């Protein structure tokens, strides 16, 4: 009896997962990359680009994570996901950096710059389309 219950439970869970797959496809899909003391995140559905700072505040004896994230811009995704790719980051000499986001289907390239002001706990940044990759 227990064995049948487990099989029935597994079948029920599989059916539930399959039904959620359709629902989940409408959910956000994210691409992330390590970037200048944090994570750069591109939302594959909306194109929103967010930078989260992983730097710590406080003192050396009592560090605390900053926990600061901010939308710094938008890139244009394609209907087929994932379409946005994030490059490695480059230091811009401040508490931040520069990354490039490319739409792998259209070739459009955005340059995103971002930095963190630890005095005010604020992220500054923007993303601007810089051109199209040539084939």
CSV table of C-alpha atoms in Angstrom, one decimal:
chain,number,residue,atom,x,y,z
A,1,UNK,CA,0.0,0.0,0.0
A,2,UNK,CA,2.8,2.5,0.8
A,3,UNK,CA,4.5,1.7,-2.5
A,4,UNK,CA,1.4,2.5,-4.5
A,5,UNK,CA,0.9,5.7,-2.5
A,6,UNK,CA,4.4,6.8,-3.3
A,7,UNK,CA,3.9,6.1,-7.0
A,8,UNK,CA,0.6,7.9,-7.0
A,9,UNK,CA,2.2,10.8,-5.2
A,10,UNK,CA,5.0,10.9,-7.7
A,11,UNK,CA,2.5,10.8,-10.6
A,12,UNK,CA,0.6,13.6,-9.0
A,13,UNK,CA,3.7,15.7,-8.5
A,14,UNK,CA,4.8,15.1,-12.1
A,15,UNK,CA,1.4,16.2,-13.3
A,16,UNK,CA,1.6,19.3,-11.1
A,17,UNK,CA,5.0,20.1,-12.4
A,18,UNK,CA,4.0,19.8,-16.0
A,19,UNK,CA,1.0,22.1,-15.4
A,20,UNK,CA,3.3,24.6,-13.8
A,21,UNK,CA,5.7,24.5,-16.7
A,22,UNK,CA,3.2,26.3,-18.9
A,23,UNK,CA,2.7,28.9,-16.1
A,24,UNK,CA,6.4,29.2,-15.4
A,25,UNK,CA,7.1,30.0,-19.1
A,26,UNK,CA,5.3,33.3,-18.5
A,27,UNK,CA,7.6,34.1,-15.5
A,28,UNK,CA,10.8,36.1,-15.7
A,29,UNK,CA,13.9,34.5,-17.0
A,30,UNK,CA,17.1,36.1,-15.7
A,31,UNK,CA,20.7,36.0,-16.9
A,32,UNK,CA,23.3,37.0,-14.3
A,33,UNK,CA,27.0,37.8,-14.4
A,34,UNK,CA,29.6,38.8,-11.8
A,35,UNK,CA,30.2,42.5,-12.1
A,36,UNK,CA,32.3,44.9,-10.1
A,37,UNK,CA,31.7,43.7,-6.5
A,38,UNK,CA,28.3,42.4,-7.2
A,39,UNK,CA,25.9,40.8,-9.8
A,40,UNK,CA,24.5,42.3,-13.0
A,41,UNK,CA,21.1,40.8,-13.8
A,42,UNK,CA,19.2,41.0,-17.1
A,43,UNK,CA,15.5,40.2,-17.2
A,44,UNK,CA,15.0,38.3,-20.5
A,45,UNK,CA,11.4,39.3,-20.7
A,46,UNK,CA,11.4,43.0,-20.0
A,47,UNK,CA,15.1,43.8,-20.7
A,48,UNK,CA,15.5,45.5,-17.3
A,49,UNK,CA,19.1,45.6,-16.2
A,50,UNK,CA,19.8,45.5,-12.4
A,51,UNK,CA,23.1,45.7,-10.5
A,52,UNK,CA,23.2,44.3,-6.9
A,53,UNK,CA,26.2,45.3,-4.8
A,54,UNK,CA,27.8,42.5,-2.8
A,55,UNK,CA,30.2,44.8,-1.0
A,56,UNK,CA,30.0,45.0,2.8
A,57,UNK,CA,29.6,47.9,5.1
A,58,UNK,CA,30.2,48.2,8.8
A,59,UNK,CA,33.7,47.5,10.3
A,60,UNK,CA,36.3,44.9,9.7
A,61,UNK,CA,35.2,43.2,12.9
A,62,UNK,CA,31.5,43.5,12.2
A,63,UNK,CA,30.9,43.6,8.5
A,64,UNK,CA,27.3,43.8,7.1
A,65,UNK,CA,26.2,43.2,3.6
A,66,UNK,CA,24.9,46.4,1.8
A,67,UNK,CA,22.0,44.6,0.2
A,68,UNK,CA,21.6,47.4,-2.4
A,69,UNK,CA,20.1,46.7,-5.8
A,70,UNK,CA,19.0,49.1,-8.4
A,71,UNK,CA,17.7,49.1,-12.0
A,72,UNK,CA,20.3,50.8,-14.1
A,73,UNK,CA,18.8,50.6,-17.5
A,74,UNK,CA,17.0,48.6,-20.1
A,75,UNK,CA,18.1,46.5,-23.1
A,76,UNK,CA,15.7,45.2,-25.7
A,77,UNK,CA,15.2,41.4,-25.6
A,78,UNK,CA,13.9,39.2,-28.4
A,79,UNK,CA,10.9,37.0,-28.2
A,80,UNK,CA,13.1,33.9,-28.0
A,81,UNK,CA,14.7,33.5,-24.6
A,82,UNK,CA,17.4,33.8,-23.5
A,83,UNK,CA,18.4,36.5,-26.0
A,84,UNK,CA,20.5,38.8,-23.8
A,85,UNK,CA,24.1,38.0,-23.0
A,86,UNK,CA,26.2,39.9,-20.4
A,87,UNK,CA,30.0,40.4,-21.0
A,88,UNK,CA,32.7,40.3,-18.4
A,89,UNK,CA,32.9,43.6,-16.6
A,90,UNK,CA,35.6,46.3,-16.7
A,91,UNK,CA,36.7,48.5,-13.8
A,92,UNK,CA,35.9,52.2,-14.3
A,93,UNK,CA,38.1,53.3,-11.4
A,94,UNK,CA,35.3,53.7,-8.9
A,95,UNK,CA,33.2,51.3,-6.9
A,96,UNK,CA,31.6,50.0,-10.1
A,97,UNK,CA,32.3,49.0,-13.6
A,98,UNK,CA,31.2,48.7,-17.2
A,99,UNK,CA,29.6,45.7,-18.9
A,100,UNK,CA,28.2,45.1,-22.3
A,101,UNK,CA,24.9,43.4,-23.0
A,102,UNK,CA,24.3,41.9,-26.4
A,103,UNK,CA,21.1,40.6,-27.9
A,104,UNK,CA,22.4,37.4,-29.5
A,105,UNK,CA,19.6,37.4,-32.1
A,106,UNK,CA,19.7,41.1,-33.3
A,107,UNK,CA,23.3,41.9,-32.6
A,108,UNK,CA,22.4,45.1,-30.7
A,109,UNK,CA,24.9,46.1,-28.1
A,110,UNK,CA,24.3,48.1,-24.9
A,111,UNK,CA,27.0,49.6,-22.7
A,112,UNK,CA,26.0,49.6,-19.0
A,113,UNK,CA,28.0,51.7,-16.5
A,114,UNK,CA,27.3,51.5,-12.8
A,115,UNK,CA,28.9,52.6,-9.5
A,116,UNK,CA,28.0,52.5,-5.8
A,117,UNK,CA,28.3,55.4,-3.5
A,118,UNK,CA,29.0,53.8,-0.1
A,119,UNK,CA,28.5,57.2,1.7
A,120,UNK,CA,24.9,57.5,0.6
A,121,UNK,CA,24.2,53.8,-0.1
A,122,UNK,CA,23.0,54.7,-3.6
A,123,UNK,CA,23.7,53.0,-6.9
A,124,UNK,CA,24.1,55.1,-10.0
A,125,UNK,CA,24.2,53.8,-13.5
A,126,UNK,CA,22.7,53.7,-17.0
A,127,UNK,CA,22.6,51.6,-20.1
A,128,UNK,CA,22.9,53.0,-23.6
A,129,UNK,CA,22.7,51.3,-27.0
A,130,UNK,CA,26.1,51.6,-28.7
A,131,UNK,CA,25.5,49.9,-32.0
A,132,UNK,CA,25.0,46.6,-33.7
A,133,UNK,CA,27.6,43.8,-33.9
A,134,UNK,CA,28.6,43.1,-37.5
A,135,UNK,CA,28.5,39.6,-39.0
